[in-house]
mmCIF file of C-alpha atoms and ligand atoms in Angstrom:
data_model
loop_
_atom_site.group_PDB
_atom_site.id
_atom_site.type_symbol
_atom_site.label_atom_id
_atom_site.label_comp_id
_atom_site.label_asym_id
_atom_site.label_seq_id
_atom_site.Cartn_x
_atom_site.Cartn_y
_atom_site.Cartn_z
ATOM 1 C CA MET A 28 25.795 21.739 39.246
ATOM 2 C CA ARG A 29 23.579 18.937 38.132
ATOM 3 C CA ILE A 30 22.509 16.499 40.820
ATOM 4 C CA THR A 31 20.963 13.073 40.347
ATOM 5 C CA ILE A 32 19.086 11.869 43.407
ATOM 6 C CA LEU A 33 18.798 8.161 44.115
ATOM 7 C CA PRO A 34 16.807 6.024 44.676
ATOM 8 C CA GLU A 35 14.155 8.567 43.592
ATOM 9 C CA ARG A 36 15.804 9.068 40.156
ATOM 10 C CA LYS A 37 15.182 12.826 40.298
ATOM 11 C CA THR A 38 17.509 15.509 38.973
ATOM 12 C CA VAL A 39 17.995 19.010 40.315
ATOM 13 C CA GLU A 40 20.150 21.921 39.192
ATOM 14 C CA LEU A 41 21.845 24.230 41.680
ATOM 15 C CA SER A 42 23.939 27.229 40.788
ATOM 16 C CA GLY A 43 27.447 28.129 41.925
ATOM 17 C CA ARG A 44 30.129 26.429 43.961
ATOM 18 C CA ARG A 45 28.812 24.919 47.194
ATOM 19 C CA LEU A 46 29.851 23.063 50.292
ATOM 20 C CA VAL A 47 28.773 19.382 50.360
ATOM 21 C CA SER A 48 27.141 19.727 53.770
ATOM 22 C CA ASN A 49 25.154 22.772 52.622
ATOM 23 C CA VAL A 50 23.885 20.997 49.516
ATOM 24 C CA LEU A 51 22.791 18.029 51.640
ATOM 25 C CA ARG A 52 21.088 20.281 54.155
ATOM 26 C CA ASP A 53 19.295 22.291 51.436
ATOM 27 C CA LEU A 54 17.992 19.100 49.857
ATOM 28 C CA GLY A 55 16.705 17.886 53.220
ATOM 29 C CA TYR A 56 19.286 15.245 54.164
ATOM 30 C CA LEU A 57 20.578 14.874 57.697
ATOM 31 C CA PRO A 58 24.364 14.397 57.976
ATOM 32 C CA GLY A 59 25.438 10.795 57.390
ATOM 33 C CA THR A 60 22.266 9.754 55.572
ATOM 34 C CA ALA A 61 23.482 10.066 51.957
ATOM 35 C CA MET A 62 26.639 9.582 49.922
ATOM 36 C CA VAL A 63 27.738 12.343 47.569
ATOM 37 C CA ILE A 64 29.377 10.808 44.511
ATOM 38 C CA ARG A 65 31.394 12.463 41.746
ATOM 39 C CA GLY A 66 32.507 10.049 39.032
ATOM 40 C CA ASP A 67 33.820 7.086 40.955
ATOM 41 C CA GLU A 68 34.740 9.035 44.072
ATOM 42 C CA LEU A 69 32.930 10.002 47.254
ATOM 43 C CA ILE A 70 33.102 13.645 48.288
ATOM 44 C CA PRO A 71 33.132 13.981 52.071
ATOM 45 C CA GLU A 72 31.240 16.608 54.029
ATOM 46 C CA GLY A 73 33.393 19.680 54.368
ATOM 47 C CA GLU A 74 34.529 19.677 50.730
ATOM 48 C CA MET A 75 33.268 21.776 47.853
ATOM 49 C CA ILE A 76 31.198 20.833 44.830
ATOM 50 C CA GLU A 77 32.201 22.932 41.794
ATOM 51 C CA ALA A 78 29.608 24.855 39.789
ATOM 52 C CA ASP A 79 30.016 22.646 36.716
ATOM 53 C CA ASP A 80 30.192 19.288 38.560
ATOM 54 C CA GLU A 81 27.795 16.458 37.868
ATOM 55 C CA ILE A 82 27.123 14.586 41.051
ATOM 56 C CA GLU A 83 24.922 11.863 42.444
ATOM 57 C CA ILE A 84 23.362 11.858 45.896
ATOM 58 C CA ARG A 85 22.514 8.395 47.076
ATOM 59 C CA SER A 86 20.496 7.807 50.237
ATOM 60 C CA VAL A 87 21.923 5.144 52.543
ATOM 61 C CA ILE A 88 18.800 4.632 54.654
ATOM 62 C CA SER A 89 16.893 1.419 54.299
ATOM 63 C CA GLY A 90 14.109 0.216 56.452
ATOM 64 C CA GLY A 91 11.079 -1.832 57.154
ATOM 65 C CA ILE A 92 9.072 -3.096 60.098
ATOM 66 C CA MET B 12 40.399 16.730 53.630
ATOM 67 C CA LYS B 13 43.209 14.268 54.373
ATOM 68 C CA CYS B 14 43.117 10.639 55.505
ATOM 69 C CA ASN B 15 43.951 10.327 59.211
ATOM 70 C CA ARG B 16 46.039 7.260 58.488
ATOM 71 C CA CYS B 17 48.075 7.936 55.361
ATOM 72 C CA GLY B 18 47.557 11.610 54.498
ATOM 73 C CA GLU B 19 46.075 10.890 51.037
ATOM 74 C CA ARG B 20 42.841 12.563 49.980
ATOM 75 C CA ALA B 21 39.997 11.375 52.249
ATOM 76 C CA GLU B 22 36.738 10.177 50.723
ATOM 77 C CA ILE B 23 34.811 9.485 53.873
ATOM 78 C CA LYS B 24 34.371 11.379 57.095
ATOM 79 C CA LEU B 25 33.180 9.499 60.179
ATOM 80 C CA ARG B 26 31.794 12.096 62.534
ATOM 81 C CA GLN B 27 31.233 9.612 65.354
ATOM 82 C CA HIS B 28 34.983 8.887 65.393
ATOM 83 C CA ASN B 29 35.959 12.425 64.396
ATOM 84 C CA ALA B 30 38.116 10.940 61.636
ATOM 85 C CA ALA B 31 38.437 10.908 57.843
ATOM 86 C CA PHE B 32 39.806 8.127 55.637
ATOM 87 C CA CYS B 33 40.792 7.322 52.084
ATOM 88 C CA ARG B 34 39.270 4.163 50.623
ATOM 89 C CA THR B 35 42.513 2.210 50.826
ATOM 90 C CA CYS B 36 42.571 2.713 54.591
ATOM 91 C CA PHE B 37 38.810 2.568 55.222
ATOM 92 C CA VAL B 38 38.081 -0.843 53.659
ATOM 93 C CA PRO B 39 40.479 -2.921 55.806
ATOM 94 C CA LEU B 40 39.646 -0.790 58.839
ATOM 95 C CA LEU B 41 35.954 -1.636 58.609
ATOM 96 C CA GLN B 42 36.803 -5.313 58.114
ATOM 97 C CA LYS B 43 38.923 -5.166 61.245
ATOM 98 C CA HIS B 44 36.156 -3.512 63.246
ATOM 99 C CA VAL B 45 33.740 -6.236 62.203
ATOM 100 C CA ARG B 46 36.242 -8.932 63.164
ATOM 101 C CA ARG B 47 36.572 -7.298 66.563
ATOM 102 C CA SER B 48 32.765 -7.361 67.046
ATOM 103 C CA ILE B 49 32.652 -11.029 66.022
ATOM 104 C CA ARG B 50 35.375 -11.979 68.500
ATOM 105 C CA LYS B 51 34.271 -9.763 71.355
ATOM 106 C CA GLN B 52 30.716 -11.095 71.211
ATOM 107 C CA LYS B 53 31.874 -14.673 70.473
ATOM 108 C CA MET B 54 29.607 -14.874 67.425
ATOM 109 C CA PHE B 55 31.371 -17.755 65.658
ATOM 110 C CA SER B 56 34.796 -19.194 65.029
ATOM 111 C CA LEU B 57 36.844 -19.791 61.887
ATOM 112 C CA ASP B 58 35.940 -23.498 62.113
ATOM 113 C CA GLU B 59 32.215 -22.966 61.885
ATOM 114 C CA HIS B 60 30.279 -22.781 58.633
ATOM 115 C CA ILE B 61 28.120 -19.660 58.608
ATOM 116 C CA LEU B 62 24.859 -19.204 56.753
ATOM 117 C CA VAL B 63 24.739 -15.545 55.687
ATOM 118 C CA ALA B 64 21.277 -14.142 54.978
ATOM 119 C CA VAL B 65 21.664 -11.979 51.860
ATOM 120 C CA SER B 66 18.785 -9.815 50.708
ATOM 121 C CA GLY B 67 20.554 -8.079 47.813
ATOM 122 C CA GLY B 68 20.769 -4.888 49.889
ATOM 123 C CA LYS B 69 23.930 -3.052 50.890
ATOM 124 C CA ASP B 70 24.252 -4.384 54.432
ATOM 125 C CA SER B 71 23.992 -8.087 53.773
ATOM 126 C CA LEU B 72 26.228 -7.970 50.692
ATOM 127 C CA ALA B 73 28.818 -5.894 52.558
ATOM 128 C CA LEU B 74 28.622 -8.420 55.403
ATOM 129 C CA TRP B 75 29.146 -11.391 53.103
ATOM 130 C CA ASP B 76 32.099 -9.686 51.419
ATOM 131 C CA ILE B 77 33.678 -8.815 54.777
ATOM 132 C CA LEU B 78 33.277 -12.348 56.154
ATOM 133 C CA ILE B 79 34.967 -13.778 53.080
ATOM 134 C CA GLU B 80 37.796 -11.253 53.276
ATOM 135 C CA LEU B 81 38.262 -12.181 56.940
ATOM 136 C CA GLY B 82 38.603 -15.845 55.993
ATOM 137 C CA TYR B 83 35.331 -17.238 57.380
ATOM 138 C CA GLN B 84 33.554 -20.193 55.757
ATOM 139 C CA THR B 85 30.228 -19.007 54.417
ATOM 140 C CA THR B 86 27.208 -20.001 52.360
ATOM 141 C CA GLY B 87 24.699 -17.371 51.296
ATOM 142 C CA LEU B 88 20.964 -17.735 51.828
ATOM 143 C CA HIS B 89 18.686 -15.598 49.711
ATOM 144 C CA LEU B 90 14.931 -15.639 50.264
ATOM 145 C CA SER B 91 13.128 -14.319 47.247
ATOM 146 C CA LEU B 92 10.285 -12.709 49.178
ATOM 147 C CA GLY B 93 7.783 -12.274 46.376
ATOM 148 C CA ILE B 94 7.298 -8.521 46.656
ATOM 149 C CA GLY B 95 6.777 -7.490 43.019
ATOM 150 C CA ASP B 96 9.687 -6.249 40.928
ATOM 151 C CA TYR B 97 11.572 -5.273 44.053
ATOM 152 C CA SER B 98 12.130 -8.925 44.923
ATOM 153 C CA ASP B 99 13.069 -9.924 41.380
ATOM 154 C CA GLN B 100 15.731 -7.235 41.271
ATOM 155 C CA SER B 101 17.022 -8.112 44.744
ATOM 156 C CA THR B 102 17.311 -11.760 43.739
ATOM 157 C CA GLU B 103 19.221 -10.873 40.571
ATOM 158 C CA LEU B 104 21.723 -8.835 42.559
ATOM 159 C CA ALA B 105 22.243 -11.493 45.232
ATOM 160 C CA VAL B 106 22.736 -14.165 42.574
ATOM 161 C CA ALA B 107 25.087 -11.945 40.532
ATOM 162 C CA PHE B 108 27.228 -11.260 43.619
ATOM 163 C CA ALA B 109 27.555 -14.982 44.379
ATOM 164 C CA GLU B 110 28.216 -15.991 40.761
ATOM 165 C CA ALA B 111 30.868 -13.341 40.176
ATOM 166 C CA ARG B 112 32.790 -14.629 43.203
ATOM 167 C CA ASN B 113 31.959 -18.290 42.778
ATOM 168 C CA LEU B 114 30.282 -18.504 46.190
ATOM 169 C CA PRO B 115 27.683 -21.052 47.296
ATOM 170 C CA LEU B 116 24.195 -19.546 47.502
ATOM 171 C CA LEU B 117 20.902 -21.139 48.529
ATOM 172 C CA ASN B 118 18.247 -19.289 46.606
ATOM 173 C CA ILE B 119 14.757 -19.987 47.942
ATOM 174 C CA SER B 120 11.643 -18.561 46.356
ATOM 175 C CA LEU B 121 8.855 -18.074 48.880
ATOM 176 C CA ARG B 122 6.343 -18.151 46.044
ATOM 177 C CA GLU B 123 7.536 -21.639 45.086
ATOM 178 C CA GLU B 124 7.454 -22.609 48.757
ATOM 179 C CA GLY B 125 3.751 -21.808 48.689
ATOM 180 C CA LEU B 126 3.533 -18.336 50.230
ATOM 181 C CA ALA B 127 4.985 -15.063 48.982
ATOM 182 C CA VAL B 128 4.786 -11.848 51.009
ATOM 183 C CA ASP B 129 2.485 -10.360 48.330
ATOM 184 C CA ASP B 130 0.005 -13.241 48.867
ATOM 185 C CA ALA B 131 -0.036 -12.611 52.597
ATOM 186 C CA THR B 132 -0.858 -8.927 52.086
ATOM 187 C CA ALA B 133 -3.448 -9.644 49.391
ATOM 188 C CA PHE B 134 -5.352 -12.285 51.353
ATOM 189 C CA THR B 135 -4.918 -11.402 55.032
ATOM 190 C CA ASN B 136 -4.991 -8.324 57.254
ATOM 191 C CA ARG B 137 -1.434 -8.913 58.408
ATOM 192 C CA PRO B 138 0.834 -5.917 57.701
ATOM 193 C CA ALA B 139 3.395 -6.871 55.062
ATOM 194 C CA CYS B 140 6.382 -6.476 57.378
ATOM 195 C CA SER B 141 4.850 -8.681 60.027
ATOM 196 C CA ALA B 142 4.187 -11.517 57.550
ATOM 197 C CA CYS B 143 7.621 -10.964 56.042
ATOM 198 C CA GLY B 144 9.259 -11.198 59.487
ATOM 199 C CA THR B 145 7.424 -14.437 60.302
ATOM 200 C CA LEU B 146 8.531 -15.998 57.018
ATOM 201 C CA LYS B 147 12.151 -14.892 57.357
ATOM 202 C CA ARG B 148 12.462 -16.233 60.905
ATOM 203 C CA HIS B 149 10.912 -19.526 59.866
ATOM 204 C CA TYR B 150 13.154 -20.121 56.863
ATOM 205 C CA PHE B 151 16.355 -18.949 58.511
ATOM 206 C CA ASP B 152 15.960 -21.531 61.273
ATOM 207 C CA LYS B 153 14.535 -24.269 59.105
ATOM 208 C CA LEU B 154 17.113 -24.094 56.338
ATOM 209 C CA ALA B 155 20.006 -23.755 58.781
ATOM 210 C CA ILE B 156 18.819 -26.764 60.820
ATOM 211 C CA ASP B 157 17.986 -28.921 57.793
ATOM 212 C CA ARG B 158 21.378 -28.268 56.223
ATOM 213 C CA GLY B 159 23.479 -28.366 59.343
ATOM 214 C CA PHE B 160 24.575 -24.745 59.792
ATOM 215 C CA PRO B 161 25.061 -23.793 63.466
ATOM 216 C CA VAL B 162 24.627 -20.072 62.929
ATOM 217 C CA VAL B 163 22.805 -17.521 60.741
ATOM 218 C CA ALA B 164 24.374 -14.087 60.256
ATOM 219 C CA THR B 165 22.221 -11.131 59.202
ATOM 220 C CA GLY B 166 23.182 -7.663 57.976
ATOM 221 C CA HIS B 167 21.464 -5.627 60.724
ATOM 222 C CA ASN B 168 23.520 -2.470 61.183
ATOM 223 C CA LEU B 169 23.939 0.101 63.952
ATOM 224 C CA ASP B 170 21.111 2.259 62.593
ATOM 225 C CA ASP B 171 18.747 -0.729 62.591
ATOM 226 C CA GLU B 172 19.704 -1.621 66.145
ATOM 227 C CA ALA B 173 19.445 1.954 67.443
ATOM 228 C CA ALA B 174 16.026 2.425 65.794
ATOM 229 C CA ARG B 175 14.810 -0.876 67.173
ATOM 230 C CA LEU B 176 16.099 -0.056 70.632
ATOM 231 C CA LEU B 177 14.310 3.293 70.546
ATOM 232 C CA GLY B 178 11.068 1.585 69.485
ATOM 233 C CA ASN B 179 11.388 -1.046 72.209
ATOM 234 C CA VAL B 180 12.108 1.586 74.848
ATOM 235 C CA LEU B 181 9.235 3.829 73.759
ATOM 236 C CA HIS B 182 6.841 0.963 74.401
ATOM 237 C CA TRP B 183 8.815 -0.704 77.204
ATOM 238 C CA GLN B 184 8.803 -3.987 75.362
ATOM 239 C CA MET B 185 10.664 -5.765 78.134
ATOM 240 C CA ASP B 186 10.827 -9.135 76.474
ATOM 241 C CA TYR B 187 12.058 -7.699 73.167
ATOM 242 C CA LEU B 188 14.607 -5.597 75.044
ATOM 243 C CA ALA B 189 15.882 -8.654 76.890
ATOM 244 C CA ARG B 190 16.428 -10.402 73.571
ATOM 245 C CA GLN B 191 17.932 -7.481 71.650
ATOM 246 C CA LYS B 192 21.485 -8.801 71.485
ATOM 247 C CA PRO B 193 24.086 -9.127 68.747
ATOM 248 C CA VAL B 194 24.243 -12.859 69.524
ATOM 249 C CA LEU B 195 21.096 -14.793 70.240
ATOM 250 C CA GLU B 196 21.721 -18.324 71.446
ATOM 251 C CA PRO B 197 19.150 -20.902 70.332
ATOM 252 C CA THR B 198 16.432 -21.649 72.885
ATOM 253 C CA HIS B 199 15.453 -24.921 71.207
ATOM 254 C CA GLU B 200 17.363 -27.680 69.456
ATOM 255 C CA ARG B 201 15.577 -26.833 66.220
ATOM 256 C CA PHE B 202 16.611 -23.172 66.369
ATOM 257 C CA VAL B 203 20.101 -21.900 65.533
ATOM 258 C CA ARG B 204 22.293 -19.070 66.825
ATOM 259 C CA LYS B 205 21.536 -15.668 65.212
ATOM 260 C CA VAL B 206 24.265 -13.067 64.984
ATOM 261 C CA LYS B 207 24.585 -9.476 63.733
ATOM 262 C CA PRO B 208 28.251 -8.778 62.967
ATOM 263 C CA LEU B 209 27.462 -5.240 61.674
ATOM 264 C CA TYR B 210 25.730 -4.106 64.872
ATOM 265 C CA ARG B 211 28.375 -1.379 65.340
ATOM 266 C CA THR B 212 28.582 -0.436 61.630
ATOM 267 C CA THR B 213 26.477 2.505 60.416
ATOM 268 C CA GLU B 214 24.389 2.419 57.257
ATOM 269 C CA PHE B 215 26.676 5.041 55.841
ATOM 270 C CA GLU B 216 29.729 2.848 56.416
ATOM 271 C CA SER B 217 28.155 -0.220 54.832
ATOM 272 C CA ALA B 218 26.976 1.808 51.804
ATOM 273 C CA ALA B 219 30.442 3.367 51.412
ATOM 274 C CA TYR B 220 32.037 -0.073 51.771
ATOM 275 C CA CYS B 221 29.894 -1.390 48.880
ATOM 276 C CA PHE B 222 30.740 1.675 46.826
ATOM 277 C CA PHE B 223 34.497 1.248 47.340
ATOM 278 C CA ARG B 224 34.352 -2.516 46.773
ATOM 279 C CA LYS B 225 32.168 -2.033 43.658
ATOM 280 C CA ILE B 226 29.409 -4.224 45.045
ATOM 281 C CA ASP B 227 26.120 -3.745 43.198
ATOM 282 C CA TYR B 228 23.219 -3.689 45.611
ATOM 283 C CA ILE B 229 19.573 -2.770 45.326
ATOM 284 C CA LEU B 230 19.124 0.977 45.657
ATOM 285 C CA ASP B 231 15.344 0.957 45.663
ATOM 286 C CA GLU B 232 13.469 0.608 48.890
ATOM 287 C CA CYS B 233 11.017 -2.179 49.534
ATOM 288 C CA PRO B 234 7.610 -0.711 48.538
ATOM 289 C CA ASN B 235 6.231 -1.893 51.891
ATOM 290 C CA SER B 236 8.701 0.185 53.892
ATOM 291 C CA ALA B 237 7.075 3.547 53.114
ATOM 292 C CA GLY B 238 5.814 5.015 56.344
ATOM 293 C CA ALA B 239 7.328 2.194 58.359
ATOM 294 C CA THR B 240 7.785 3.137 61.997
ATOM 295 C CA GLN B 241 11.392 2.033 61.899
ATOM 296 C CA LEU B 242 12.159 4.794 59.379
ATOM 297 C CA LYS B 243 10.700 7.396 61.744
ATOM 298 C CA HIS B 244 12.849 6.068 64.558
ATOM 299 C CA LYS B 245 15.900 6.187 62.294
ATOM 300 C CA GLU B 246 15.145 9.795 61.469
ATOM 301 C CA VAL B 247 14.953 10.717 65.147
ATOM 302 C CA MET B 248 18.225 8.929 65.859
ATOM 303 C CA ASN B 249 19.879 10.702 62.923
ATOM 304 C CA GLN B 250 18.736 14.057 64.279
ATOM 305 C CA LEU B 251 20.254 13.269 67.655
ATOM 306 C CA GLU B 252 23.393 12.018 65.914
ATOM 307 C CA ALA B 253 23.677 15.274 63.935
ATOM 308 C CA ALA B 254 23.481 17.305 67.137
ATOM 309 C CA SER B 255 25.793 15.002 69.016
ATOM 310 C CA PRO B 256 27.908 12.593 66.933
ATOM 311 C CA GLY B 257 28.359 9.193 68.546
ATOM 312 C CA THR B 258 24.861 9.080 70.075
ATOM 313 C CA LYS B 259 23.728 6.023 68.121
ATOM 314 C CA LEU B 260 26.776 3.983 69.024
ATOM 315 C CA SER B 261 26.689 4.849 72.716
ATOM 316 C CA PHE B 262 22.912 4.322 72.905
ATOM 317 C CA VAL B 263 23.262 0.755 71.632
ATOM 318 C CA GLN B 264 26.544 -0.025 73.310
ATOM 319 C CA ASP B 265 25.581 1.294 76.747
ATOM 320 C CA PHE B 266 22.289 -0.546 76.542
ATOM 321 C CA LEU B 267 24.140 -3.802 75.814
ATOM 322 C CA GLU B 268 26.708 -3.272 78.542
ATOM 323 C CA ARG B 269 24.681 -1.671 81.302
ATOM 324 C CA ALA B 270 20.957 -2.219 80.917
ATOM 325 C CA ARG B 271 20.465 -5.488 79.061
ATOM 326 C CA PRO B 272 22.299 -7.691 81.585
ATOM 327 C CA MET B 273 19.737 -6.659 84.207
ATOM 328 C CA MET B 274 16.882 -7.938 82.086
ATOM 329 C CA GLN B 275 15.620 -11.463 82.045
ATOM 330 C CA SER B 276 14.092 -12.906 78.957
ATOM 331 C CA GLU B 277 11.358 -15.448 78.866
ATOM 332 C CA ALA B 278 12.827 -18.720 77.691
ATOM 333 C CA ASN B 279 11.072 -18.502 74.301
ATOM 334 C CA ARG B 280 11.053 -22.271 74.122
ATOM 335 C CA PRO B 281 8.070 -23.436 72.110
ATOM 336 C CA PRO B 282 6.781 -26.635 73.733
ATOM 337 C CA LEU B 283 5.130 -28.183 70.659
ATOM 338 C CA THR B 284 6.114 -29.317 67.171
ATOM 339 C CA CYS B 285 4.229 -27.814 64.245
ATOM 340 C CA GLU B 286 2.032 -30.335 62.420
ATOM 341 C CA GLY B 287 2.672 -28.592 59.136
ATOM 342 C CA CYS B 288 6.429 -28.163 58.992
ATOM 343 C CA GLY B 289 7.950 -29.874 62.026
ATOM 344 C CA MET B 290 9.443 -26.678 63.469
ATOM 345 C CA PRO B 291 9.031 -25.731 67.142
ATOM 346 C CA SER B 292 5.721 -24.038 67.843
ATOM 347 C CA PHE B 293 3.568 -22.646 70.652
ATOM 348 C CA THR B 294 0.396 -23.926 68.981
ATOM 349 C CA GLU B 295 -0.431 -27.020 66.910
ATOM 350 C CA ARG B 296 0.588 -25.111 63.806
ATOM 351 C CA CYS B 297 3.364 -22.541 63.806
ATOM 352 C CA SER B 298 2.672 -18.939 62.795
ATOM 353 C CA ARG B 299 4.097 -19.494 59.305
ATOM 354 C CA CYS B 300 1.892 -22.542 58.677
ATOM 355 C CA ARG B 301 -1.177 -20.748 60.044
ATOM 356 C CA LEU B 302 -0.490 -17.909 57.631
ATOM 357 C CA VAL B 303 -0.171 -20.371 54.730
ATOM 358 C CA ARG B 304 -3.465 -21.989 55.684
ATOM 359 C CA GLU B 305 -5.273 -18.649 56.016
ATOM 360 C CA VAL B 306 -4.106 -17.597 52.549
ATOM 361 C CA GLN B 307 -5.092 -20.952 51.026
ATOM 362 C CA THR B 308 -8.568 -20.800 52.558
ATOM 363 C CA LYS B 309 -9.211 -17.243 51.454
ATOM 364 C CA ARG B 310 -7.802 -17.820 48.014
ATOM 365 C CA ALA B 311 -10.144 -20.791 47.524
ATOM 366 C CA ARG B 312 -13.075 -18.757 48.796
ATOM 367 C CA TYR B 313 -12.349 -15.890 46.377
ATOM 368 C CA ALA B 314 -11.969 -18.328 43.503
ATOM 369 C CA ASP B 315 -15.359 -19.918 44.322
ATOM 370 C CA ARG B 316 -16.973 -16.520 44.500
ATOM 371 C CA ALA B 317 -15.428 -15.457 41.202
ATOM 372 C CA ARG B 318 -16.661 -18.646 39.545
ATOM 373 C CA SER B 319 -20.246 -18.215 40.780
ATOM 374 C CA GLU B 320 -20.402 -14.584 39.618
HETATM 375 S S1 SF4 C 10 10.134 -3.484 54.407
HETATM 376 FE FE1 SF4 C 10 8.819 -5.006 55.386
HETATM 377 S S2 SF4 C 10 8.027 -6.245 53.702
HETATM 378 FE FE2 SF4 C 10 9.773 -5.095 52.905
HETATM 379 S S3 SF4 C 10 11.502 -6.505 53.130
HETATM 380 FE FE3 SF4 C 10 11.467 -5.215 54.971
HETATM 381 S S4 SF4 C 10 10.253 -6.387 56.458
HETATM 382 FE FE4 SF4 C 10 9.865 -7.294 54.435
HETATM 383 ZN ZN1 ZN C 11 44.518 6.505 53.887
HETATM 384 ZN ZN1 ZN C 12 4.876 -24.842 60.667
#
């Protein structure tokens, strides 16, 4: 699977079929801190990402002060 | 995964509520939750005209969209902060949102007003976020008062409130704690009510709301936020939330219900009127006008020095 990471605009490749929550954990995201997007749909934690999927991971954290 | 409401495919799982929803169910549900917060906290009524502070980020645009969907009367207020490209992009997105929906938007450029956040960081020792906070507070009150809005709504979400509460508790900032409320009544006739309708909405929910509603918001972070303490506090809260879903909500909610009522806040009623701008002030010049003057003085001094070199 090919993953685009926003807002950093990085891409990573991972092999095989994987659980959303495992992909997030392996890339260093805590649960609930990023959306996993495939096409124009969100994939919730607990679902699978297929080996040939192209997905986007978008952080939802913003901050200052 | 199936939607708890209708059984269609779920796109979002809310661990704190142990529930999953499809977008068709989630969007009106979030709107309803926000309406409940507005009513429960008596933030404003359908008869009042609300000034909504919109930064171009996900929370404030989601808030504006929700208020409109709920039938409130709103005008947007965008402060173009003058933080490099980040501000230009934020302004574009706020303006595009308003134009596409034909909504009234006050678009104020701090640079044109005489002091951008970048000037404050270039010419003074003030941390960017502190100068930025001073400027935002000043313009929110001033523009609301000058144009007759009784209330300013901001997009602060549950994660912001939980992180701020943690920071205030870690340093026992009693006066800040006493004033950490979703509705802040004005303490002066030239201040207005400040409300945070998303104080029970997580960042994840507001981002998902924008995604489902196809609202374009700025994805990049403000360059000044790197290393900000608030982000560290958010990280800690998210770790606790991962171990025990619902922690953020109960931390904020229990504070508001059980601890905050026991705290007394100083009146925060500035006794003077600023010579520079006419807003309430504790000193002859308010903190915004002192910042403007400091930047002007230093800028002139640097220009002199450059000329004589
Ligand atoms: S991160 Fe700091 S400087 Fe940037 S917008 Fe937020 S408060 Fe202002
Ligand atoms: Zn549904
Ligand atoms: Zn002033």
